[in-house]
mmCIF file of C-alpha atoms in Angstrom:
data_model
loop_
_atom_site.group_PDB
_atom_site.id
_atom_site.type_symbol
_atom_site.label_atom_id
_atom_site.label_comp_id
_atom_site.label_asym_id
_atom_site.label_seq_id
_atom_site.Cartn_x
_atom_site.Cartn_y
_atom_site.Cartn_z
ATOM 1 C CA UNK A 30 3.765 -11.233 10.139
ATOM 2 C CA UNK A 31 0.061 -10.991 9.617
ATOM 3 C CA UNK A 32 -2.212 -12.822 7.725
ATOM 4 C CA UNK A 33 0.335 -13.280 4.490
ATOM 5 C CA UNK A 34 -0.982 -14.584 1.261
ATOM 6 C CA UNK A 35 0.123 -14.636 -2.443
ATOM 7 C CA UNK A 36 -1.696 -12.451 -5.265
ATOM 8 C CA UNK A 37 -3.054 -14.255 -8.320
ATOM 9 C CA UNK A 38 -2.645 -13.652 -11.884
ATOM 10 C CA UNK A 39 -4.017 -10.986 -13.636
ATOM 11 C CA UNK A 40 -6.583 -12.092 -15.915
ATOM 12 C CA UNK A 41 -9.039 -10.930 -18.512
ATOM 13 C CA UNK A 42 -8.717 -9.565 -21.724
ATOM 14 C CA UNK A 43 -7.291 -5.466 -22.150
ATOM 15 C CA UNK A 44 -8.360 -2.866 -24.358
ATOM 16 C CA UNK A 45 -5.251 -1.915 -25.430
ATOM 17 C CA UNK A 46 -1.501 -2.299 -23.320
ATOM 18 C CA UNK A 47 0.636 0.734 -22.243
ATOM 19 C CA UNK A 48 4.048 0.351 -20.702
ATOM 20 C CA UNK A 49 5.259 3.413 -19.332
ATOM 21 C CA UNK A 50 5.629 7.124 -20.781
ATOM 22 C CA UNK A 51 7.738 6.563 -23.449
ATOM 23 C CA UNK A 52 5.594 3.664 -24.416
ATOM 24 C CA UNK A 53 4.236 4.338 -28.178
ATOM 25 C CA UNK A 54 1.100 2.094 -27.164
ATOM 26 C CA UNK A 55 0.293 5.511 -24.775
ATOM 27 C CA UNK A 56 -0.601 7.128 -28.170
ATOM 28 C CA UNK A 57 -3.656 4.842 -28.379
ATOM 29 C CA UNK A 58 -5.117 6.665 -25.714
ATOM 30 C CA UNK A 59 -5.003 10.964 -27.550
ATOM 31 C CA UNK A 60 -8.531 10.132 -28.008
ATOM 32 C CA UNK A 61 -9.402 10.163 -24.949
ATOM 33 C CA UNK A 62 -10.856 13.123 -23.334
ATOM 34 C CA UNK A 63 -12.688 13.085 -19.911
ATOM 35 C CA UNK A 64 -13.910 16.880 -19.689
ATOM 36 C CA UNK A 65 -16.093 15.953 -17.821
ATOM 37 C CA UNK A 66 -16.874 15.135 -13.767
ATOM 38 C CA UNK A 67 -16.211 11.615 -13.796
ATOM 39 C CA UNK A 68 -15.084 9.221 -11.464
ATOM 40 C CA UNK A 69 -12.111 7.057 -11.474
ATOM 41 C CA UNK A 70 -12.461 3.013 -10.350
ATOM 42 C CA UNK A 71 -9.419 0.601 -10.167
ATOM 43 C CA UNK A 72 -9.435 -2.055 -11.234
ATOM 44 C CA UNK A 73 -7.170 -4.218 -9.202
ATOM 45 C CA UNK A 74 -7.767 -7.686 -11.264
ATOM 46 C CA UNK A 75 -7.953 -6.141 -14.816
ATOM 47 C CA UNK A 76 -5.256 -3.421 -14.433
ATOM 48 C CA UNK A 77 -7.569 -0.910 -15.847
ATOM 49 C CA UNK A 78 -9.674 2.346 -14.393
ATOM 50 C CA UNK A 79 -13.654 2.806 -15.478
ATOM 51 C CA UNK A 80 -14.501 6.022 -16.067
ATOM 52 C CA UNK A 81 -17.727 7.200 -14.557
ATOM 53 C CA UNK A 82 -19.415 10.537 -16.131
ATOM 54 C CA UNK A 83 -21.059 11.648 -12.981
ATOM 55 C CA UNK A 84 -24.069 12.911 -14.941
ATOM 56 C CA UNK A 85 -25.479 9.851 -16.361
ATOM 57 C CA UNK A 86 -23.659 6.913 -13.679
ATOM 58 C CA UNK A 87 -22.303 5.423 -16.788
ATOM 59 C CA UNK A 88 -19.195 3.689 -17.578
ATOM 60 C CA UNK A 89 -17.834 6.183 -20.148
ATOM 61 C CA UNK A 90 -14.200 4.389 -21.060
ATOM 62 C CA UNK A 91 -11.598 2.099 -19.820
ATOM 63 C CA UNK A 92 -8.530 3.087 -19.175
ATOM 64 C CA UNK A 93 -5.962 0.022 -19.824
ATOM 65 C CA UNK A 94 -2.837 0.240 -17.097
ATOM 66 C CA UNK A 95 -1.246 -3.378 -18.288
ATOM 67 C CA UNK A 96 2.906 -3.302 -19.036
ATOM 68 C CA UNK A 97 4.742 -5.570 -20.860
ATOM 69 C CA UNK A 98 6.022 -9.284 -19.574
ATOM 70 C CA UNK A 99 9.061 -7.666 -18.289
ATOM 71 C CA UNK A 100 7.201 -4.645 -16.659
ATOM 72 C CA UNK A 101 3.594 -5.420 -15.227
ATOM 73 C CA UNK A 102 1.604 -2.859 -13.808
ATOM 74 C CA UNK A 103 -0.282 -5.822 -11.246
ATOM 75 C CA UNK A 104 -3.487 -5.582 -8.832
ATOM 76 C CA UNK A 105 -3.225 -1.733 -9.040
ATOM 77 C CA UNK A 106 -4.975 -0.737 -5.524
ATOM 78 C CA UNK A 107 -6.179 2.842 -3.840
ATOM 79 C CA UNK A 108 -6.401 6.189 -6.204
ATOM 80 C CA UNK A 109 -5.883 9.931 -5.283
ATOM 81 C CA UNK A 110 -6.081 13.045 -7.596
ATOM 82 C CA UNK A 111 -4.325 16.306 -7.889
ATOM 83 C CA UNK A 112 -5.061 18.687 -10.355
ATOM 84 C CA UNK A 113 -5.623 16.217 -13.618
ATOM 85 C CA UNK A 114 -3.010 13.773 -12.194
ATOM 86 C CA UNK A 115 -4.089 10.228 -11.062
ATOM 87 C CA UNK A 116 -2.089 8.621 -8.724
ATOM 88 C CA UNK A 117 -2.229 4.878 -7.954
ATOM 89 C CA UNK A 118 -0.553 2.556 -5.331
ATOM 90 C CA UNK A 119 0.407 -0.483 -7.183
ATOM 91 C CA UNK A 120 1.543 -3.087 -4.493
ATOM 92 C CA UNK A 121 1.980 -6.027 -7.022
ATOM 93 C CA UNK A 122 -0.961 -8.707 -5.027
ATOM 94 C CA UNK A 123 -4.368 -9.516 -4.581
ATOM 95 C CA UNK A 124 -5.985 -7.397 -1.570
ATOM 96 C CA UNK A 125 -9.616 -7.839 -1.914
ATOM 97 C CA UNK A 126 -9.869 -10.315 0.801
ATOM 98 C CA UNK A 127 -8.609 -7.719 3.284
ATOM 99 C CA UNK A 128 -5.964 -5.223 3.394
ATOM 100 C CA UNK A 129 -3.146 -7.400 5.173
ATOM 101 C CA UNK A 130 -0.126 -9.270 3.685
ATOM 102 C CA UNK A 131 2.954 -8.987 2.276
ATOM 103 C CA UNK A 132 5.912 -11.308 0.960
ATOM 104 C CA UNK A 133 9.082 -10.010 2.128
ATOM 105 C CA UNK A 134 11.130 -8.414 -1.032
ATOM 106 C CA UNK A 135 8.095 -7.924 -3.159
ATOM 107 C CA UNK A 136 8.384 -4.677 -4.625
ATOM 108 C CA UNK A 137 5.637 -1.302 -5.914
ATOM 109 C CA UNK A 138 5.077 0.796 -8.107
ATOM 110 C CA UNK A 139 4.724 4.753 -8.294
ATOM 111 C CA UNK A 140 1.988 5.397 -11.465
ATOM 112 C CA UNK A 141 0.861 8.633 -12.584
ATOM 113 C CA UNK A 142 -2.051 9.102 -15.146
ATOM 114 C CA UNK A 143 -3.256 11.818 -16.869
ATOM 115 C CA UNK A 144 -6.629 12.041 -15.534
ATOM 116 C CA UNK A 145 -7.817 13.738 -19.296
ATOM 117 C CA UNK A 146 -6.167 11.404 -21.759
ATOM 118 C CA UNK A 147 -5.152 7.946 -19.501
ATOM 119 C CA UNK A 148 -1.778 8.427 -20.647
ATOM 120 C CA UNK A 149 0.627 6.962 -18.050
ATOM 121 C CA UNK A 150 3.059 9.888 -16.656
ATOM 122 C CA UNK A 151 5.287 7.480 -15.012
ATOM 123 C CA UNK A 152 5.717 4.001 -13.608
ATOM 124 C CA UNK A 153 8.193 4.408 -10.870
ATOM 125 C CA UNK A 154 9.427 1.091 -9.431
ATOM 126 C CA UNK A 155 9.699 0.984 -6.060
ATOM 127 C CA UNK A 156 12.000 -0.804 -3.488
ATOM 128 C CA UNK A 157 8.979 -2.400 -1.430
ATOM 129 C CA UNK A 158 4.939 -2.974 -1.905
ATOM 130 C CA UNK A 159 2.643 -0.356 -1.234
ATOM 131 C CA UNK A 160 -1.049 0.130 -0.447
ATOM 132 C CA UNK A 161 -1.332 3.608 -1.812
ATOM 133 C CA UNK A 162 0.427 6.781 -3.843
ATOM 134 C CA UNK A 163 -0.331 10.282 -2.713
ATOM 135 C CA UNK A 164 0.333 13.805 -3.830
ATOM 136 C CA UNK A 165 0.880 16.350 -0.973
ATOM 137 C CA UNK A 166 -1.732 18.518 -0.028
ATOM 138 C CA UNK A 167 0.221 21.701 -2.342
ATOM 139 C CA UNK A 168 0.837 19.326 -4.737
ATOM 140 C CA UNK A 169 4.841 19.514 -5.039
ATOM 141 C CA UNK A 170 5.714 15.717 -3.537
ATOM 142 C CA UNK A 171 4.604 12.198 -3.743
ATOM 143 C CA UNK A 172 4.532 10.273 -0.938
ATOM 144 C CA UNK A 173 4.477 6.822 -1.130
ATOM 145 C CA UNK A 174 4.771 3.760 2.090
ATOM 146 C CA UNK A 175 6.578 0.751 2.056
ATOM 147 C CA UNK A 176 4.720 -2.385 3.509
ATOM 148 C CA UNK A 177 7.846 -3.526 4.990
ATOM 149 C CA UNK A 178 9.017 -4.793 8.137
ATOM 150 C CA UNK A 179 11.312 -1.864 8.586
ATOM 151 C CA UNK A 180 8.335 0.569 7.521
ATOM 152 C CA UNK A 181 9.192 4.225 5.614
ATOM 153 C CA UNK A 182 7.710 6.610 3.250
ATOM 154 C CA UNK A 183 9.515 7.879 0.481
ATOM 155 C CA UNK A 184 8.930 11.794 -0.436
ATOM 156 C CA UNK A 185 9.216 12.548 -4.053
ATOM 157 C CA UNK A 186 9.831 15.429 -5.978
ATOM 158 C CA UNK A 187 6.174 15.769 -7.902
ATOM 159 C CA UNK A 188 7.765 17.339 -11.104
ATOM 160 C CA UNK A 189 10.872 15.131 -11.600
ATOM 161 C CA UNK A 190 10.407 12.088 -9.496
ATOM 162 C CA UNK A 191 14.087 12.201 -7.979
ATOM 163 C CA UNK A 192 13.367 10.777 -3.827
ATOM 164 C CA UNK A 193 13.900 13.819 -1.721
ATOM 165 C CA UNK A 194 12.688 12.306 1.795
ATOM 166 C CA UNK A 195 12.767 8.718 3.776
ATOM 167 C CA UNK A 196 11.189 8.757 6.905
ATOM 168 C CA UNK A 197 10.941 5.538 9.337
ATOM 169 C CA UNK A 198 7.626 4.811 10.590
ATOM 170 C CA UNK A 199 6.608 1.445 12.053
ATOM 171 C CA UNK A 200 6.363 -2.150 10.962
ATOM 172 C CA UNK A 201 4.430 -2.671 8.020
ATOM 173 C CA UNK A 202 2.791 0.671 7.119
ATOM 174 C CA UNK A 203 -0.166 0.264 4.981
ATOM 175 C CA UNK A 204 -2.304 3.776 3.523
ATOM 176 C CA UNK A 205 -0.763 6.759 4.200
ATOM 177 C CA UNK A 206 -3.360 9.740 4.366
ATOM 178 C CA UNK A 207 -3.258 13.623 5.306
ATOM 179 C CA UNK A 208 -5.064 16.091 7.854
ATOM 180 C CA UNK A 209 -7.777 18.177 6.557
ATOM 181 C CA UNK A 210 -5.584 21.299 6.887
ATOM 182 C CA UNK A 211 -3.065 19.437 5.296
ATOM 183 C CA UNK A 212 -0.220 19.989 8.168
ATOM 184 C CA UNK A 213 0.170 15.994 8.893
ATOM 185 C CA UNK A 214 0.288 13.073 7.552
ATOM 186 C CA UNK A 215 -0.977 9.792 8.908
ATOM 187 C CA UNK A 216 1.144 6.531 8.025
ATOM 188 C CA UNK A 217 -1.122 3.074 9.374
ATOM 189 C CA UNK A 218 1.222 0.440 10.867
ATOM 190 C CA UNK A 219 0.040 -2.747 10.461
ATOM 191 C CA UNK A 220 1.970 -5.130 12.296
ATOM 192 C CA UNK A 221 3.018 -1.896 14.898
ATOM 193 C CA UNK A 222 -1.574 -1.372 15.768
ATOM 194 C CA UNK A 223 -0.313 2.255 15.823
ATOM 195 C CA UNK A 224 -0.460 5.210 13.619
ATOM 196 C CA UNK A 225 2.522 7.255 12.794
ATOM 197 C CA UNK A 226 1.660 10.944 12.753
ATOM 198 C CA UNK A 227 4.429 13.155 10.711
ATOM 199 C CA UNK A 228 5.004 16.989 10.288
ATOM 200 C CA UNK A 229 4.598 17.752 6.573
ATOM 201 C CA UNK A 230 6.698 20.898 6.355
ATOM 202 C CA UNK A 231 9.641 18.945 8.416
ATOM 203 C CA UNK A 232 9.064 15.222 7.876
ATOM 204 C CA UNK A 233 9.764 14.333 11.339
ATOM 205 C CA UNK A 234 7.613 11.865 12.972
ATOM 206 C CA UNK A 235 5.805 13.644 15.759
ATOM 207 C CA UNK A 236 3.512 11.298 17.976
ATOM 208 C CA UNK A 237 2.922 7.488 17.131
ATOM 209 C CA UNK A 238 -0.655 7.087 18.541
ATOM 210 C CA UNK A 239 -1.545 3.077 19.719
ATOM 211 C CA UNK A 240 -5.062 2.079 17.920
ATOM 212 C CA UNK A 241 -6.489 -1.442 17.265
ATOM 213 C CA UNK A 242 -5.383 -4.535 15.734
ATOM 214 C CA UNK A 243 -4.063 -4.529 12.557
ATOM 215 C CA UNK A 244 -4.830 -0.634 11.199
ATOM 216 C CA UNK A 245 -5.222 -0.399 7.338
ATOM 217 C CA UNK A 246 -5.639 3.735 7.210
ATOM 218 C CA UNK A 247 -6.848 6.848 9.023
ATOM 219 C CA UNK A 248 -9.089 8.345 6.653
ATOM 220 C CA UNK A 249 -9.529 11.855 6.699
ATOM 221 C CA UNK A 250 -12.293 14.100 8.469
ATOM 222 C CA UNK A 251 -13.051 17.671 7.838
ATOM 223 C CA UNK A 252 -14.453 17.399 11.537
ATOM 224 C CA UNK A 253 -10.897 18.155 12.663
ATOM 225 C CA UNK A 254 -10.728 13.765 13.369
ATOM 226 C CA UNK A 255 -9.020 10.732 11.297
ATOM 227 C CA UNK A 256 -10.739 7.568 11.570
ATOM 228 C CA UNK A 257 -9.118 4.599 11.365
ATOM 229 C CA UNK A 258 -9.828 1.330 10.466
ATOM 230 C CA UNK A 259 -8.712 -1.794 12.067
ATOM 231 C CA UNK A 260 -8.994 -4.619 10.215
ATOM 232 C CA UNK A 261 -8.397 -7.182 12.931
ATOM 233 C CA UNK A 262 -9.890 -5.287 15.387
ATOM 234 C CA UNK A 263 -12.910 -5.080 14.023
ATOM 235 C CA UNK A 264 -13.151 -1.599 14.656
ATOM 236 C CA UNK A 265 -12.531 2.115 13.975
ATOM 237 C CA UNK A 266 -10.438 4.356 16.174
ATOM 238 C CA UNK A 267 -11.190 8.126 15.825
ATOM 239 C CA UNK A 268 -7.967 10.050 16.474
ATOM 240 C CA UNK A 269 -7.968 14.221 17.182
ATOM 241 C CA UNK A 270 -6.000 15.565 14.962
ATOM 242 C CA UNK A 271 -5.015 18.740 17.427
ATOM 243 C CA UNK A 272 -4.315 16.658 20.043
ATOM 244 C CA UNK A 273 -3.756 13.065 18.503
ATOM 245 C CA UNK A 274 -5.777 10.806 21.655
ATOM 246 C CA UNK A 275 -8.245 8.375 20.571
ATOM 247 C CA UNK A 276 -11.603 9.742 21.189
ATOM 248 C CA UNK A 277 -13.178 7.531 20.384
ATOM 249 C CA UNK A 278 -13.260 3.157 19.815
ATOM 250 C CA UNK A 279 -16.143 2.313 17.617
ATOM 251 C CA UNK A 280 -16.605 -1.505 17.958
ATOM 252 C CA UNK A 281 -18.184 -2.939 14.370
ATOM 253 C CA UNK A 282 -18.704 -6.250 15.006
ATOM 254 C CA UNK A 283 -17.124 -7.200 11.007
ATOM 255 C CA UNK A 284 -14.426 -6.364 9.549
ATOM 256 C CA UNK A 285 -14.025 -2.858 7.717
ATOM 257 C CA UNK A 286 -13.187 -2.413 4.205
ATOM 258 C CA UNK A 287 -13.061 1.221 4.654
ATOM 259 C CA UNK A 288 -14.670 4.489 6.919
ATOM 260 C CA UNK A 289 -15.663 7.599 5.019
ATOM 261 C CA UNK A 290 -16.584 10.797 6.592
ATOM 262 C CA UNK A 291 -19.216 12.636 5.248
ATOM 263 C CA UNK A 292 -18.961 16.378 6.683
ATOM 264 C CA UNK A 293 -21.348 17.887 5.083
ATOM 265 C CA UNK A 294 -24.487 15.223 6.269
ATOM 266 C CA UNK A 295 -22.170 14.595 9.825
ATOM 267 C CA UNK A 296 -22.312 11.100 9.129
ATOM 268 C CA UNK A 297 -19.251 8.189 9.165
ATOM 269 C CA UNK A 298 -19.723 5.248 6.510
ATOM 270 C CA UNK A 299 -17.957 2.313 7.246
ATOM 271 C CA UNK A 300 -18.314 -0.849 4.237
ATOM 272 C CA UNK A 301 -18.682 -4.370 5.222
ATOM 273 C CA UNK A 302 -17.005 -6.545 2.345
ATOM 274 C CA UNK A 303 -17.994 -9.611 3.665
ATOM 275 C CA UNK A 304 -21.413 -8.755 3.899
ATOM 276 C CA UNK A 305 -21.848 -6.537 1.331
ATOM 277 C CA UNK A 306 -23.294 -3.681 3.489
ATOM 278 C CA UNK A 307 -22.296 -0.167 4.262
ATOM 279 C CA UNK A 308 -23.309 1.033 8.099
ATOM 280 C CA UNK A 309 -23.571 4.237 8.990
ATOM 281 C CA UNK A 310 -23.377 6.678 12.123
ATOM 282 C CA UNK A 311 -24.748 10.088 13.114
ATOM 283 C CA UNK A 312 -23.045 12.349 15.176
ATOM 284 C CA UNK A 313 -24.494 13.093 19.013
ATOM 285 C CA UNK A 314 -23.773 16.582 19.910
ATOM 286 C CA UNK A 315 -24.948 15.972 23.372
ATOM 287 C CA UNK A 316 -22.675 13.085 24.076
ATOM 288 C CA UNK A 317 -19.825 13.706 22.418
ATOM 289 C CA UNK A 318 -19.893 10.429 19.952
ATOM 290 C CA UNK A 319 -20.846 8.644 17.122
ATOM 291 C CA UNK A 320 -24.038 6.460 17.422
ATOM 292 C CA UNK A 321 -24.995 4.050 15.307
ATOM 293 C CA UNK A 322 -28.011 4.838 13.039
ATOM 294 C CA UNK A 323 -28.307 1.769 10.217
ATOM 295 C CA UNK A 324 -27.428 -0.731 7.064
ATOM 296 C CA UNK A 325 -27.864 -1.202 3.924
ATOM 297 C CA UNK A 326 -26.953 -2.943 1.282
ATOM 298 C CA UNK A 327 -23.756 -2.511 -2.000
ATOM 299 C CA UNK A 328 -22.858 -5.780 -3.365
ATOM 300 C CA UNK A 329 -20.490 -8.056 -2.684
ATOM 301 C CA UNK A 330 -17.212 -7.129 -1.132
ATOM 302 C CA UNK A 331 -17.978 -3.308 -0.521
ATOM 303 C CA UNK A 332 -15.258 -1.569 -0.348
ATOM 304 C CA UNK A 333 -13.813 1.999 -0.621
ATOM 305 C CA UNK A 334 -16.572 4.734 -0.640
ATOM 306 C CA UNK A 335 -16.241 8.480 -1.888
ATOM 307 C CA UNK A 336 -18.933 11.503 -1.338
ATOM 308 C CA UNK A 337 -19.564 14.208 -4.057
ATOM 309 C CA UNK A 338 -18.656 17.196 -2.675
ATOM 310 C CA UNK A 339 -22.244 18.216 -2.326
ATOM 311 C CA UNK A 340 -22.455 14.621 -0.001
ATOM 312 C CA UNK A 341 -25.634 13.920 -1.553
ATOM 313 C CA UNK A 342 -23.666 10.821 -3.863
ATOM 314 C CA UNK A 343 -21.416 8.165 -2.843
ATOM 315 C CA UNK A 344 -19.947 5.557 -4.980
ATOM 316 C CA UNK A 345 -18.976 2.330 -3.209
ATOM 317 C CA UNK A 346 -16.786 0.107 -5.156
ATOM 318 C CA UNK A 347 -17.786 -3.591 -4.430
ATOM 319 C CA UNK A 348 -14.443 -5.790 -5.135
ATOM 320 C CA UNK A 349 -16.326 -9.251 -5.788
ATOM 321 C CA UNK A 350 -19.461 -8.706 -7.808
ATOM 322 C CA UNK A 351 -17.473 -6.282 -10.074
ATOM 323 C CA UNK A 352 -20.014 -3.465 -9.643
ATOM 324 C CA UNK A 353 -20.118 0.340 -8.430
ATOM 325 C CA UNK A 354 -23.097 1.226 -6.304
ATOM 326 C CA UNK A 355 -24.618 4.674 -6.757
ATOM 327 C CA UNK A 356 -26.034 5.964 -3.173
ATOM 328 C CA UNK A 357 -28.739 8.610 -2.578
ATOM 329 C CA UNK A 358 -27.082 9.440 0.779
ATOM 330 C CA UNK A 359 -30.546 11.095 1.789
ATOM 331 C CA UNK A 360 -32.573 7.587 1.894
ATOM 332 C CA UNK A 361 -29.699 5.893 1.921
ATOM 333 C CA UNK A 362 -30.498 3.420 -0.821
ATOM 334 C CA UNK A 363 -28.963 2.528 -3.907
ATOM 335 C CA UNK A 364 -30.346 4.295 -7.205
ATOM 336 C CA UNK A 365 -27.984 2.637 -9.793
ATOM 337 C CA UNK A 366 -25.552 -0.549 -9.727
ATOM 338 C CA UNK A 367 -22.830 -0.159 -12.230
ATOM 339 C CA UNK A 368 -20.783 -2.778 -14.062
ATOM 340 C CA UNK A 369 -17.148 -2.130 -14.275
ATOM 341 C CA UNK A 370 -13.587 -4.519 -13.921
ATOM 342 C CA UNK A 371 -12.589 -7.338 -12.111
ATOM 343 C CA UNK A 372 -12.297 -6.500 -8.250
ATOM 344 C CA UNK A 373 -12.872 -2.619 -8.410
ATOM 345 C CA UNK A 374 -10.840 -1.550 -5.545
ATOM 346 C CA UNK A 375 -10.088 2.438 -5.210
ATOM 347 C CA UNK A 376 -12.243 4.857 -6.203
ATOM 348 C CA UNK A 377 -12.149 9.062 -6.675
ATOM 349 C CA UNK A 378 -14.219 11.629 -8.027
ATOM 350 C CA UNK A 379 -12.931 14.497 -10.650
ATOM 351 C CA UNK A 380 -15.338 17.356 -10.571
#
């Protein structure tokens, strides 16, 4: 097993403590009304999400995750949105110094949030860790891996929470992620350096593709490509996602937090925690390939990265300096640094 390492405590002082949905502490949070395009940072330290107003890049309110001593809601991780619904992997450790790890038996959570209000929906527990919790592209499932040696994802019914689906993938699956066109679903197996590709409508594994060492997701293109990143490898694969054959090997030279794919400027962000940069590449119509076209600096441990849908904005999360940098994606420079929670992790945009 890879790399495995022990989370610490949660530390830090909440706003207020919620439990689950039947907690009366919830009610704290019926003032609470983001009408607004905002986006959503967790956390992972703090157990909490900043709320971004998109408008002004400021931190508009803090939503508190924390359970009680017999049911923490620890190091909450990646965050994905459907239709006012948050959903957030909760794998129970520390990941900021890189994606891999695991204790054997440690268990997840499943958390839903009301994007509007920060009321938790539910706080599933789950039989092993996981790196993220996803709603399917229509929106009627959950589906949520298990960093285990025997690696699955459990399918969920998205309206009552009773498991529908478990599907084997391979050894230690970290993010699962879907297609563009929403047909598959990508599962990252960790100790396995291969991706699992699965047929949404029939949840059959399809293809396993071989990448580099150590894969931590394949993050979505709408260039008809999923790029993954490979933590060990110090690289990113870029799979076709008609025909599922690496491209592509894109050697970094660092280890990636995370790639991005910005369709509308046909450029691939890839953050560099350790140095606290994001790099960028251009596409080459006349070759075929990405090429390298420059730097720049976040802040320390830069992390997960999300485009407005305009891809004029991105918002980098940077896990150790406990800031959000705003990114004119034109110049590519930094036009605001924002202060949020301990080691902000996952980030998403609500329009």
């Amino acid at each position: 097993m890879k790399n495995i390492f022990l989370g610490a405590s949660i530390l830090g002082t909440l706003l207020l403590v919620s439990c689950n949905k039947d907690d009366n502490a919830n009610d704290m949070n019926a003032s609470l009304n983001v009408n607004y395009p905002a986006a959503y940072v967790v956390n992972g330290e703090d157990a909490t999400i900043s709320v971004i107003r998109l408008s002004t890049n400021e931190v508009t309110a803090t939503i508190p995750l924390m359970g009680t001593a017999s049911d923490m809601i620890m190091w909450p991780h990646h965050i994905s949105s459907h239709e006012g619904h948050l959903a957030i992997g909760v794998p129970g450790m520390d990941f900021s110094a890189g994606h891999t790890g695991a204790m054997e038996g440690m268990t997840g959570k499943l958390l839903i949030v009301d994007a509007m209000n920060g009321m938790i929906i539910e706080n599933l527990d789950l039989p092993a860790m996981n790196h993220n919790t996803i709603y399917s592209p229509d929106g009627t499932e959950i589906w949520v891996p298990q960093m285990d040696m025997d690696g699955k994802v459990l399918v969920y019914n998205a309206s009552t929470y009773a498991l529908t689906n478990t599907i084997t993938v391979g050894m230690m699956p970290a993010e699962l992620t879907f297609s563009a066109n929403g047909s598959k679903a990508y599962v990252a197996n960790g100790d396995d350096d291969t991706v699992s590709v699965i047929d949404v409508a029939t949840k059959t594994v399809t293809a396993t593709v071989t990448v580099g060492d150590n894969p931590v997701g394949a993050w979505k293109g709408t260039d008809g490509r999923m790029y993954v990143d490979n933590e060990d490898g110090q690289s990113i694969s870029v799979i076709n996602a008609t025909t599922n054959a690496v491209d592509q090997t894109i050697d970094l030279g660092f280890m990636p937090g995370i790639a991005s794919h910005n369709g509308v400027k046909s450029e691939l962000w890839v953050s560099d925690p350790m140095a606290g940069k994001v790099h960028y590449w251009t596409w080459d119509t006349a070759m075929g390939m990405w090429m390298h076209g420059g730097v720049f600096n976040t802040g320390a441990g830069a992390h997960a990265i999300t485009f407005t849908t305009d891809g004029n904005t991105a918002y980098v999360t940077n896990q150790t300096a406990n800031t959000v940098s705003v990114v004119n994606v034109v110049n590519h420079t930094v036009s605001k640094t924002i202060n949020v929670g301990k080691k902000p992790n996952g980030v998403v945009i609500k329009m």
